[in-house]
Structures are given as C-alpha cells and as structure tokens.
Amino acid sequence: MAEFVDLRSDTVTQPSEGMRAAMASARVGDDVYGEDPTINALEASVAALFGHEAALFAPTGSMANQIAIQISVPPGEELLCDADAHVVTYEIGAAAAIGGISTRTWGPVGADVDPDVVIDMIRPAGGYHAVPTRAIAVEQTHNRGGGGVIPLSTLETLRAAATDAGLALHCDGARIWHAHVTDGVPLRTYGALFDTMSVCLSKGLGAPVGSLVVSSAANIERARVLRKRMGGGMRQAGVLAAAGSYALEHNIARLAEDHAKAARLAEALAPFGVVAGAVRTNIVPLDLRKSPLDAHALAAAARERGVLVSVLGPRLARLVTHMDVDDAAIDRAVEVLPEIFRR
Ligand SMILES: *Cc1c(COP(=O)(O)O)cnc(C)c1O
C-alpha cells in the first residue's frame, strides 16, 4: 500500500506478482555470448512488433537512444531534434560527450512539430564549410511536450524528407505504446517510418529495467558493439528481459486506463487554467506562469497532503499516471490538488 499517491513519473512502478514470477522462472545465459534465450526471444518479438529485422536489449532508454544516434551520426556531424527532446535534455550531454555528435534544435514545440521548419534546417553533406546533417530525431509521445502525440501525417512528411535528403530518422519511442493506444496507429505502421527506434519497458509498461533499440540486422550488429563500448554488455540479464516480455504481453492495452486517469486529473484542474494543452496520454503538464503557486510551492503543498508531483521548472510541474495509481488514488489526487489551487 503506497503511502503517497505518486504522480511524479511512470518510472516509479513496482513489478507485479505475475511479473516477479516470470522473472524468477526465466531461462538465462551469458548475453554477451548471445546465449540468453529470454533476451533473444524478447529482442525477436520486439523487432517483429515494429516490423523490423532486429532489436537489442539495453539497460536504459538513454543508452538505447545514444546507441541509435551513434549508428546514424558520425563524430563531428549533426543530429536535429526538438529543444525539449529527451536526447538533448535528460541524457547528460551524451551525444556530445560520448558520440562527438553535434546537435541543433527546433522549437521547443513538443508534438506540434512543423516538418517545413525541420526541412529548412537540413544542411547537405559535402564541402568543408558547414556541419552536415545526418539524422533527425523525433519523440513519440513527447515527454516534456506533455505526452503529446505527433500526428501520423507529420511523421510521414518527415520520413519522405529524410529519405530525399539521405538522412536517418530516429524515434525516441520511450512511450510509443501510449501513442499507439491513444491514436490507434499500429506499431508496425510506426516501425515502417523509422530507421532506428528506442522503446522503453520501464515506463508505462511497468518493467523494472530495460529498453530496446530496433532497426535493421546490420544496424543492430553495430549497436551490439556500441552497447559493449558504453559498458552495457550484460550477462544473465534474462531475468530482466522476462519482465519486459511479461509487460508487453499484459500491459499495453491497459494504458488506456492511465490515459483516462490523466484526463480526470486534467478535468479537475481545468478550472484553474493551469493545464498546458490537450492531455492525450498519461502526462498532465501544469503551466504555473499565471498561477499564484510556483512549482515548488505546489509540490510541497501536495506532498503534505500525500500526493507527489514533479517539478520540471520554476513554473512548470507535471503529473504522470501509471499502473500503480489506482482509481482510489486518483480520487484522492482529484480532491487534494484542486483544494491547493483554491486556497
Ligand atoms: C524515460 C525516457 C527515456 C529513457 O530514460 P532512461 O531513464 O534512460 O531509461 C528516453 N526518452 C524519453 C522520452 C523518456 O521519457
């Protein structure tokens, strides 16, 4: 029984009994030798979900993103992405520090990316005057963009532009499952658009650890080397992959419940004019610029009443729903949070 209603992130979930049982009975082997049957099965099934040839299990989404980006962008060359993208905000400068990769950003505009703006930023390869653009990264759903979902038509336009310019298109799909559930776009349809993807098992799907890089067989062979270089070669990690396989089997369709809970929170807070944009998935961004409460004051008051809220900036806070906040917990948050704004 959680003492707090923890709405800070969907990373805080505990593995369920069923998931723990799957982990305990997993067959394992040394994955650096390619001998962990549970990891091999997870990689094959995730590749198939997205219609790609291969996938690679990685300890974190950050490592999966950085591997994917390094596959497509050589040192000294360039990746384009949103200014609020996870790859340039929350990965501690890894693209530059580890990959030697230059990044240039648009926005931040979250899921409202305008393909024409991105296309105008592309610099052709050749010559020695300017940094050549090698890849574009999008984020689905968009984390700092309030869980927004990039429309399929936008992604199709970006795909065509990337192909025309000879660029790779990467999707940070940590929460691609949420986009799939809310927009009804098949995972294979998303898969067909991207050269590389990263997908997380440890967010809404509720596994304790794990992400995958999804791409062609040739790219995943390179990814295996890059993962080892970054210290991500794991041994009998099938106990973790078993949690991931369990999560894929049991926890995708139920994300609709988390979206409904987020909608309830957004509805309860709408009268205070603090909900930033339309809530489409499991994230409720709170823009407090016009509120008497700043983000720290809100978080402190909510904590006192048993609700945990994330502070993303002085006047930006965030609520995230997940499988460990049940309806009773949302009832409590829906009571407590408006009271704080009413005071
Ligand atoms: C959580 C997240 C990741 C991966 O984060 P790790 O903590 O490294 O697993 C990547 N992209 C987005 C958009 C995320 O929200």
mmCIF file of C-alpha atoms and ligand atoms in Angstrom:
data_model
loop_
_atom_site.group_PDB
_atom_site.id
_atom_site.type_symbol
_atom_site.label_atom_id
_atom_site.label_comp_id
_atom_site.label_asym_id
_atom_site.label_seq_id
_atom_site.Cartn_x
_atom_site.Cartn_y
_atom_site.Cartn_z
ATOM 1 C CA MET A 1 0.000 0.000 0.000
ATOM 2 C CA ALA A 2 1.576 3.253 -1.161
ATOM 3 C CA GLU A 3 1.667 5.941 1.457
ATOM 4 C CA PHE A 4 1.776 8.576 -1.254
ATOM 5 C CA VAL A 5 -0.121 8.937 -4.479
ATOM 6 C CA ASP A 6 2.992 9.081 -6.596
ATOM 7 C CA LEU A 7 2.327 11.106 -9.742
ATOM 8 C CA ARG A 8 5.951 12.113 -10.325
ATOM 9 C CA SER A 9 6.648 9.668 -13.130
ATOM 10 C CA ASP A 10 5.610 6.382 -14.694
ATOM 11 C CA THR A 11 9.077 5.039 -13.839
ATOM 12 C CA VAL A 12 8.125 4.512 -10.174
ATOM 13 C CA THR A 13 6.045 1.346 -10.673
ATOM 14 C CA GLN A 14 6.780 -1.841 -8.765
ATOM 15 C CA PRO A 15 6.959 -5.169 -10.619
ATOM 16 C CA SER A 16 3.699 -7.075 -10.099
ATOM 17 C CA GLU A 17 3.462 -10.570 -8.613
ATOM 18 C CA GLY A 18 2.966 -12.069 -12.068
ATOM 19 C CA MET A 19 5.976 -10.184 -13.422
ATOM 20 C CA ARG A 20 8.151 -11.305 -10.496
ATOM 21 C CA ALA A 21 7.099 -14.908 -11.097
ATOM 22 C CA ALA A 22 8.076 -14.614 -14.781
ATOM 23 C CA MET A 23 11.451 -13.179 -13.742
ATOM 24 C CA ALA A 24 12.069 -15.922 -11.206
ATOM 25 C CA SER A 25 11.471 -18.711 -13.702
ATOM 26 C CA ALA A 26 13.334 -17.164 -16.675
ATOM 27 C CA ARG A 27 15.871 -19.306 -18.508
ATOM 28 C CA VAL A 28 19.128 -17.360 -18.754
ATOM 29 C CA GLY A 29 22.595 -17.460 -20.293
ATOM 30 C CA ASP A 30 25.512 -15.120 -20.981
ATOM 31 C CA ASP A 31 24.075 -12.480 -23.290
ATOM 32 C CA VAL A 32 27.492 -11.129 -24.328
ATOM 33 C CA TYR A 33 27.927 -14.570 -25.932
ATOM 34 C CA GLY A 34 24.385 -14.229 -27.343
ATOM 35 C CA GLU A 35 23.299 -17.148 -25.178
ATOM 36 C CA ASP A 36 20.468 -15.764 -23.100
ATOM 37 C CA PRO A 37 17.319 -17.369 -24.573
ATOM 38 C CA THR A 38 14.966 -14.980 -22.762
ATOM 39 C CA ILE A 39 16.760 -11.899 -24.117
ATOM 40 C CA ASN A 40 16.942 -13.396 -27.599
ATOM 41 C CA ALA A 41 13.203 -14.048 -27.515
ATOM 42 C CA LEU A 42 12.424 -10.516 -26.297
ATOM 43 C CA GLU A 43 14.618 -8.972 -29.000
ATOM 44 C CA ALA A 44 12.959 -11.069 -31.712
ATOM 45 C CA SER A 45 9.451 -10.269 -30.533
ATOM 46 C CA VAL A 46 10.040 -6.511 -30.235
ATOM 47 C CA ALA A 47 11.633 -6.398 -33.702
ATOM 48 C CA ALA A 48 8.574 -8.231 -35.067
ATOM 49 C CA LEU A 49 6.141 -5.877 -33.299
ATOM 50 C CA PHE A 50 7.621 -2.977 -35.280
ATOM 51 C CA GLY A 51 8.225 -4.938 -38.499
ATOM 52 C CA HIS A 52 11.997 -4.518 -38.229
ATOM 53 C CA GLU A 53 14.696 -7.147 -38.692
ATOM 54 C CA ALA A 54 16.324 -6.967 -35.281
ATOM 55 C CA ALA A 55 16.391 -5.402 -31.827
ATOM 56 C CA LEU A 56 18.881 -5.066 -28.992
ATOM 57 C CA PHE A 57 18.128 -5.099 -25.258
ATOM 58 C CA ALA A 58 19.739 -2.193 -23.369
ATOM 59 C CA PRO A 59 19.731 -1.298 -19.688
ATOM 60 C CA THR A 60 18.208 2.170 -20.170
ATOM 61 C CA GLY A 61 16.376 4.274 -22.685
ATOM 62 C CA SER A 62 19.191 6.803 -22.647
ATOM 63 C CA MET A 63 21.677 4.148 -23.707
ATOM 64 C CA ALA A 64 19.279 2.870 -26.377
ATOM 65 C CA ASN A 65 18.867 6.406 -27.784
ATOM 66 C CA GLN A 66 22.587 7.077 -27.757
ATOM 67 C CA ILE A 67 23.362 3.783 -29.473
ATOM 68 C CA ALA A 68 20.776 4.557 -32.149
ATOM 69 C CA ILE A 69 22.103 8.060 -32.705
ATOM 70 C CA GLN A 70 25.700 6.851 -32.913
ATOM 71 C CA ILE A 71 24.653 4.317 -35.552
ATOM 72 C CA SER A 72 23.493 7.138 -37.832
ATOM 73 C CA VAL A 73 25.666 10.138 -36.971
ATOM 74 C CA PRO A 74 29.483 10.026 -37.149
ATOM 75 C CA PRO A 75 31.518 12.199 -34.754
ATOM 76 C CA GLY A 76 31.540 15.854 -35.784
ATOM 77 C CA GLU A 77 28.306 15.559 -37.733
ATOM 78 C CA GLU A 78 24.814 16.579 -36.811
ATOM 79 C CA LEU A 79 21.515 15.441 -35.346
ATOM 80 C CA LEU A 80 18.392 17.645 -35.485
ATOM 81 C CA CYS A 81 15.789 17.401 -32.724
ATOM 82 C CA ASP A 82 13.330 19.373 -30.594
ATOM 83 C CA ALA A 83 14.901 21.670 -27.986
ATOM 84 C CA ASP A 84 12.968 19.789 -25.303
ATOM 85 C CA ALA A 85 13.848 16.320 -26.613
ATOM 86 C CA HIS A 86 14.971 13.766 -24.044
ATOM 87 C CA VAL A 87 18.120 13.154 -26.117
ATOM 88 C CA VAL A 88 19.324 16.725 -25.536
ATOM 89 C CA THR A 89 17.699 17.446 -22.171
ATOM 90 C CA TYR A 90 17.940 14.385 -19.957
ATOM 91 C CA GLU A 91 20.867 12.374 -21.305
ATOM 92 C CA ILE A 92 23.562 14.493 -19.698
ATOM 93 C CA GLY A 93 25.171 15.616 -22.936
ATOM 94 C CA ALA A 94 25.885 12.041 -24.016
ATOM 95 C CA ALA A 95 25.568 12.745 -27.750
ATOM 96 C CA ALA A 96 28.428 15.262 -27.458
ATOM 97 C CA ALA A 97 30.395 13.678 -24.633
ATOM 98 C CA ILE A 98 30.317 10.091 -25.901
ATOM 99 C CA GLY A 99 29.352 10.249 -29.579
ATOM 100 C CA GLY A 100 31.131 13.503 -30.506
ATOM 101 C CA ILE A 101 27.835 14.435 -32.119
ATOM 102 C CA SER A 102 26.709 17.971 -32.780
ATOM 103 C CA THR A 103 23.031 18.709 -32.156
ATOM 104 C CA ARG A 104 20.854 21.520 -33.494
ATOM 105 C CA THR A 105 17.347 22.011 -32.225
ATOM 106 C CA TRP A 106 13.968 23.344 -33.322
ATOM 107 C CA GLY A 107 11.281 24.669 -31.014
ATOM 108 C CA PRO A 108 10.602 23.506 -28.331
ATOM 109 C CA VAL A 109 7.216 22.643 -29.772
ATOM 110 C CA GLY A 110 6.559 19.200 -28.302
ATOM 111 C CA ALA A 111 4.323 17.145 -30.570
ATOM 112 C CA ASP A 112 3.433 20.167 -32.739
ATOM 113 C CA VAL A 113 6.481 19.789 -34.938
ATOM 114 C CA ASP A 114 6.229 21.576 -38.290
ATOM 115 C CA PRO A 115 8.006 19.477 -40.928
ATOM 116 C CA ASP A 116 8.802 22.573 -43.019
ATOM 117 C CA VAL A 117 10.770 24.071 -40.141
ATOM 118 C CA VAL A 118 12.769 20.848 -39.817
ATOM 119 C CA ILE A 119 13.322 20.547 -43.568
ATOM 120 C CA ASP A 120 14.666 24.120 -43.700
ATOM 121 C CA MET A 121 17.271 23.204 -41.083
ATOM 122 C CA ILE A 122 18.811 20.337 -43.056
ATOM 123 C CA ARG A 123 22.367 21.036 -44.215
ATOM 124 C CA PRO A 124 23.647 18.908 -47.069
ATOM 125 C CA ALA A 125 26.757 16.783 -46.765
ATOM 126 C CA GLY A 126 29.826 17.719 -48.780
ATOM 127 C CA GLY A 127 32.244 20.586 -48.631
ATOM 128 C CA TYR A 128 34.024 21.706 -45.519
ATOM 129 C CA HIS A 129 32.140 24.838 -44.538
ATOM 130 C CA ALA A 130 29.213 23.561 -42.536
ATOM 131 C CA VAL A 131 28.380 20.628 -40.283
ATOM 132 C CA PRO A 132 26.486 18.050 -42.366
ATOM 133 C CA THR A 133 23.127 16.888 -41.042
ATOM 134 C CA ARG A 134 22.939 13.110 -40.745
ATOM 135 C CA ALA A 135 19.802 12.359 -38.774
ATOM 136 C CA ILE A 136 16.549 13.730 -37.381
ATOM 137 C CA ALA A 137 15.157 12.526 -34.050
ATOM 138 C CA VAL A 138 11.518 12.765 -33.011
ATOM 139 C CA GLU A 139 9.975 11.772 -29.686
ATOM 140 C CA GLN A 140 6.694 9.826 -29.514
ATOM 141 C CA THR A 141 4.995 10.557 -27.200
ATOM 142 C CA HIS A 142 6.725 13.809 -26.303
ATOM 143 C CA ASN A 143 7.731 13.792 -22.648
ATOM 144 C CA ARG A 144 8.365 17.493 -21.954
ATOM 145 C CA GLY A 145 5.731 18.188 -24.588
ATOM 146 C CA GLY A 146 3.118 16.954 -22.099
ATOM 147 C CA GLY A 147 2.746 13.447 -23.500
ATOM 148 C CA GLY A 148 1.652 14.893 -26.841
ATOM 149 C CA VAL A 149 1.298 12.621 -29.848
ATOM 150 C CA ILE A 150 2.870 13.599 -33.175
ATOM 151 C CA PRO A 151 0.254 13.023 -35.909
ATOM 152 C CA LEU A 152 0.988 10.191 -38.318
ATOM 153 C CA SER A 153 0.805 12.586 -41.293
ATOM 154 C CA THR A 154 3.597 14.734 -39.790
ATOM 155 C CA LEU A 155 5.786 11.682 -39.318
ATOM 156 C CA GLU A 156 5.114 10.588 -42.912
ATOM 157 C CA THR A 157 6.194 14.004 -44.198
ATOM 158 C CA LEU A 158 9.370 13.848 -42.124
ATOM 159 C CA ARG A 159 10.044 10.326 -43.407
ATOM 160 C CA ALA A 160 9.792 11.479 -47.006
ATOM 161 C CA ALA A 161 12.036 14.477 -46.313
ATOM 162 C CA ALA A 162 14.632 12.328 -44.555
ATOM 163 C CA THR A 163 14.675 9.889 -47.457
ATOM 164 C CA ASP A 164 15.032 12.720 -50.000
ATOM 165 C CA ALA A 165 17.955 14.209 -48.083
ATOM 166 C CA GLY A 166 19.596 10.837 -47.353
ATOM 167 C CA LEU A 167 19.135 11.245 -43.590
ATOM 168 C CA ALA A 168 18.242 8.729 -40.919
ATOM 169 C CA LEU A 169 15.019 9.226 -38.964
ATOM 170 C CA HIS A 170 15.178 8.129 -35.318
ATOM 171 C CA CYS A 171 12.212 7.782 -32.987
ATOM 172 C CA ASP A 172 12.698 8.074 -29.253
ATOM 173 C CA GLY A 173 9.708 5.840 -28.619
ATOM 174 C CA ALA A 174 10.032 5.518 -24.859
ATOM 175 C CA ARG A 175 6.225 5.914 -24.796
ATOM 176 C CA ILE A 176 5.364 4.837 -28.345
ATOM 177 C CA TRP A 177 2.936 2.371 -26.711
ATOM 178 C CA HIS A 178 0.879 5.286 -25.403
ATOM 179 C CA ALA A 179 0.716 6.863 -28.878
ATOM 180 C CA HIS A 180 -0.340 3.512 -30.342
ATOM 181 C CA VAL A 181 -3.111 3.106 -27.763
ATOM 182 C CA THR A 182 -4.464 6.642 -27.956
ATOM 183 C CA ASP A 183 -4.259 7.172 -31.747
ATOM 184 C CA GLY A 184 -4.835 3.550 -32.769
ATOM 185 C CA VAL A 185 -1.801 3.621 -35.089
ATOM 186 C CA PRO A 186 -0.404 0.070 -35.399
ATOM 187 C CA LEU A 187 3.108 -0.389 -34.010
ATOM 188 C CA ARG A 188 4.175 -1.720 -37.423
ATOM 189 C CA THR A 189 2.988 1.486 -39.074
ATOM 190 C CA TYR A 190 5.224 3.449 -36.738
ATOM 191 C CA GLY A 191 8.046 0.964 -37.287
ATOM 192 C CA ALA A 192 7.921 1.423 -41.060
ATOM 193 C CA LEU A 193 8.659 5.147 -40.701
ATOM 194 C CA PHE A 194 11.927 4.976 -38.806
ATOM 195 C CA ASP A 195 15.473 3.779 -39.478
ATOM 196 C CA THR A 196 16.078 3.357 -35.763
ATOM 197 C CA MET A 197 13.823 3.389 -32.716
ATOM 198 C CA SER A 198 14.261 3.138 -28.975
ATOM 199 C CA VAL A 199 11.397 1.779 -26.893
ATOM 200 C CA CYS A 200 11.128 1.576 -23.081
ATOM 201 C CA LEU A 201 9.789 -1.281 -20.999
ATOM 202 C CA SER A 202 10.278 0.558 -17.712
ATOM 203 C CA LYS A 203 7.847 3.447 -18.197
ATOM 204 C CA GLY A 204 4.137 2.807 -18.607
ATOM 205 C CA LEU A 205 4.658 -0.900 -19.241
ATOM 206 C CA GLY A 206 5.803 -1.368 -15.663
ATOM 207 C CA ALA A 207 9.016 -3.411 -16.031
ATOM 208 C CA PRO A 208 11.799 -2.533 -13.572
ATOM 209 C CA VAL A 209 14.508 -2.107 -16.218
ATOM 210 C CA GLY A 210 15.040 -2.172 -19.932
ATOM 211 C CA SER A 211 14.759 -0.602 -23.349
ATOM 212 C CA LEU A 212 15.425 -1.827 -26.850
ATOM 213 C CA VAL A 213 16.995 -0.412 -29.971
ATOM 214 C CA VAL A 214 15.016 -1.510 -33.041
ATOM 215 C CA SER A 215 16.489 -1.392 -36.554
ATOM 216 C CA SER A 216 17.914 -3.429 -39.445
ATOM 217 C CA ALA A 217 20.022 -6.520 -38.756
ATOM 218 C CA ALA A 218 23.156 -4.698 -39.960
ATOM 219 C CA ASN A 219 22.498 -1.702 -37.678
ATOM 220 C CA ILE A 220 21.836 -3.946 -34.696
ATOM 221 C CA GLU A 221 25.180 -5.686 -35.243
ATOM 222 C CA ARG A 222 26.814 -2.255 -34.940
ATOM 223 C CA ALA A 223 24.578 -1.478 -31.978
ATOM 224 C CA ARG A 224 25.928 -4.532 -30.165
ATOM 225 C CA VAL A 225 29.453 -3.118 -30.411
ATOM 226 C CA LEU A 226 28.355 0.350 -29.298
ATOM 227 C CA ARG A 227 26.460 -1.093 -26.332
ATOM 228 C CA LYS A 228 29.541 -3.033 -25.200
ATOM 229 C CA ARG A 229 31.698 0.084 -25.608
ATOM 230 C CA MET A 230 29.397 2.015 -23.276
ATOM 231 C CA GLY A 231 29.505 -0.726 -20.679
ATOM 232 C CA GLY A 232 26.057 -2.081 -21.455
ATOM 233 C CA GLY A 233 27.006 -5.686 -22.227
ATOM 234 C CA MET A 234 25.008 -7.638 -19.658
ATOM 235 C CA ARG A 235 25.316 -11.297 -18.737
ATOM 236 C CA GLN A 236 22.390 -13.347 -17.324
ATOM 237 C CA ALA A 237 20.028 -10.420 -17.811
ATOM 238 C CA GLY A 238 17.206 -12.682 -18.991
ATOM 239 C CA VAL A 239 15.652 -12.168 -15.563
ATOM 240 C CA LEU A 240 15.141 -8.553 -16.669
ATOM 241 C CA ALA A 241 14.068 -9.402 -20.208
ATOM 242 C CA ALA A 242 11.442 -11.758 -18.743
ATOM 243 C CA ALA A 243 9.877 -8.767 -17.003
ATOM 244 C CA GLY A 244 9.856 -6.959 -20.341
ATOM 245 C CA SER A 245 8.184 -9.810 -22.194
ATOM 246 C CA TYR A 246 5.599 -10.066 -19.431
ATOM 247 C CA ALA A 247 4.987 -6.304 -19.701
ATOM 248 C CA LEU A 248 4.482 -6.455 -23.479
ATOM 249 C CA GLU A 249 2.011 -9.270 -23.115
ATOM 250 C CA HIS A 250 -0.046 -7.832 -20.259
ATOM 251 C CA ASN A 251 0.402 -4.099 -20.023
ATOM 252 C CA ILE A 252 -0.051 -2.400 -23.409
ATOM 253 C CA ALA A 253 -3.850 -2.369 -23.798
ATOM 254 C CA ARG A 254 -4.343 -1.271 -20.189
ATOM 255 C CA LEU A 255 -2.538 2.040 -20.890
ATOM 256 C CA ALA A 256 -5.968 3.355 -21.914
ATOM 257 C CA GLU A 257 -6.825 3.282 -18.188
ATOM 258 C CA ASP A 258 -3.838 5.504 -17.413
ATOM 259 C CA HIS A 259 -4.926 7.926 -20.128
ATOM 260 C CA ALA A 260 -8.417 8.062 -18.615
ATOM 261 C CA LYS A 261 -6.912 8.782 -15.187
ATOM 262 C CA ALA A 262 -4.823 11.616 -16.646
ATOM 263 C CA ALA A 263 -7.961 13.011 -18.286
ATOM 264 C CA ARG A 264 -9.685 13.003 -14.870
ATOM 265 C CA LEU A 265 -6.797 14.952 -13.345
ATOM 266 C CA ALA A 266 -6.822 17.425 -16.234
ATOM 267 C CA GLU A 267 -10.572 17.902 -15.887
ATOM 268 C CA ALA A 268 -10.288 18.550 -12.149
ATOM 269 C CA LEU A 269 -7.589 21.174 -12.694
ATOM 270 C CA ALA A 270 -9.076 22.810 -15.808
ATOM 271 C CA PRO A 271 -10.974 25.482 -13.806
ATOM 272 C CA PHE A 272 -7.660 26.836 -12.521
ATOM 273 C CA GLY A 273 -6.250 27.404 -16.014
ATOM 274 C CA VAL A 274 -3.034 25.532 -15.297
ATOM 275 C CA VAL A 275 -3.284 22.533 -17.609
ATOM 276 C CA ALA A 276 -0.950 23.170 -20.524
ATOM 277 C CA GLY A 277 -2.526 21.935 -23.752
ATOM 278 C CA ALA A 278 -4.724 18.968 -24.507
ATOM 279 C CA VAL A 279 -3.964 15.891 -22.423
ATOM 280 C CA ARG A 280 -3.768 12.955 -24.835
ATOM 281 C CA THR A 281 -1.914 10.288 -22.869
ATOM 282 C CA ASN A 282 -0.672 9.729 -19.301
ATOM 283 C CA ILE A 283 1.071 13.068 -18.701
ATOM 284 C CA VAL A 284 -0.608 16.215 -17.362
ATOM 285 C CA PRO A 285 1.717 19.213 -17.729
ATOM 286 C CA LEU A 286 0.960 22.146 -15.419
ATOM 287 C CA ASP A 287 1.929 25.619 -16.596
ATOM 288 C CA LEU A 288 2.025 27.767 -13.452
ATOM 289 C CA ARG A 289 3.113 31.045 -15.027
ATOM 290 C CA LYS A 290 -0.272 32.626 -14.327
ATOM 291 C CA SER A 291 -0.815 30.846 -11.034
ATOM 292 C CA PRO A 292 -0.064 32.295 -7.592
ATOM 293 C CA LEU A 293 1.655 28.982 -6.804
ATOM 294 C CA ASP A 294 5.044 28.171 -8.265
ATOM 295 C CA ALA A 295 6.065 24.576 -8.943
ATOM 296 C CA HIS A 296 7.973 24.088 -5.682
ATOM 297 C CA ALA A 297 5.124 25.510 -3.604
ATOM 298 C CA LEU A 298 2.650 23.247 -5.371
ATOM 299 C CA ALA A 299 4.848 20.169 -4.884
ATOM 300 C CA ALA A 300 5.380 20.966 -1.189
ATOM 301 C CA ALA A 301 1.672 21.541 -0.522
ATOM 302 C CA ALA A 302 0.705 18.396 -2.408
ATOM 303 C CA ARG A 303 3.308 16.294 -0.587
ATOM 304 C CA GLU A 304 1.875 17.466 2.724
ATOM 305 C CA ARG A 305 -1.457 16.073 1.567
ATOM 306 C CA GLY A 306 0.034 12.781 0.359
ATOM 307 C CA VAL A 307 0.360 13.491 -3.371
ATOM 308 C CA LEU A 308 3.728 13.603 -5.145
ATOM 309 C CA VAL A 309 4.147 15.940 -8.122
ATOM 310 C CA SER A 310 7.195 16.505 -10.358
ATOM 311 C CA VAL A 311 8.855 19.898 -10.583
ATOM 312 C CA LEU A 312 10.206 20.412 -14.116
ATOM 313 C CA GLY A 313 10.975 24.102 -13.819
ATOM 314 C CA PRO A 314 10.219 27.070 -11.559
ATOM 315 C CA ARG A 315 6.718 27.380 -13.024
ATOM 316 C CA LEU A 316 6.341 24.009 -14.711
ATOM 317 C CA ALA A 317 5.078 20.901 -12.926
ATOM 318 C CA ARG A 318 3.900 17.523 -14.133
ATOM 319 C CA LEU A 319 1.540 14.748 -13.117
ATOM 320 C CA VAL A 320 2.012 11.287 -14.617
ATOM 321 C CA THR A 321 -0.407 8.390 -14.261
ATOM 322 C CA HIS A 322 0.689 4.769 -14.299
ATOM 323 C CA MET A 323 -0.358 1.280 -13.270
ATOM 324 C CA ASP A 324 0.416 1.812 -9.590
ATOM 325 C CA VAL A 325 -2.048 4.692 -9.181
ATOM 326 C CA ASP A 326 -5.453 3.090 -8.954
ATOM 327 C CA ASP A 327 -8.848 4.778 -9.106
ATOM 328 C CA ALA A 328 -8.896 5.401 -5.351
ATOM 329 C CA ALA A 329 -5.539 7.155 -5.610
ATOM 330 C CA ILE A 330 -6.829 9.338 -8.448
ATOM 331 C CA ASP A 331 -9.936 10.122 -6.360
ATOM 332 C CA ARG A 332 -7.606 11.409 -3.679
ATOM 333 C CA ALA A 333 -5.490 13.476 -6.095
ATOM 334 C CA VAL A 334 -8.629 14.908 -7.699
ATOM 335 C CA GLU A 335 -9.713 16.071 -4.250
ATOM 336 C CA VAL A 336 -6.359 17.312 -2.927
ATOM 337 C CA LEU A 337 -4.932 19.203 -5.922
ATOM 338 C CA PRO A 338 -7.919 21.488 -6.604
ATOM 339 C CA GLU A 339 -8.035 22.325 -2.892
ATOM 340 C CA ILE A 340 -4.465 23.555 -3.072
ATOM 341 C CA PHE A 341 -5.233 25.785 -6.066
ATOM 342 C CA ARG A 342 -8.406 27.089 -4.382
ATOM 343 C CA ARG A 343 -6.548 28.290 -1.294
HETATM 344 C C1 LIG B 1 12.420 7.958 -19.835
HETATM 345 C C2 LIG B 1 12.722 8.356 -21.209
HETATM 346 C C3 LIG B 1 13.845 7.840 -21.864
HETATM 347 C C4 LIG B 1 14.819 6.869 -21.227
HETATM 348 O O1 LIG B 1 15.201 7.195 -19.962
HETATM 349 P P1 LIG B 1 16.108 6.227 -19.061
HETATM 350 O O2 LIG B 1 15.854 6.775 -17.718
HETATM 351 O O3 LIG B 1 17.489 6.389 -19.543
HETATM 352 O O4 LIG B 1 15.607 4.828 -19.247
HETATM 353 C C5 LIG B 1 14.053 8.222 -23.166
HETATM 354 N N1 LIG B 1 13.212 9.068 -23.777
HETATM 355 C C6 LIG B 1 12.127 9.572 -23.191
HETATM 356 C C7 LIG B 1 11.228 10.480 -23.952
HETATM 357 C C8 LIG B 1 11.847 9.243 -21.881
HETATM 358 O O5 LIG B 1 10.768 9.760 -21.282
#
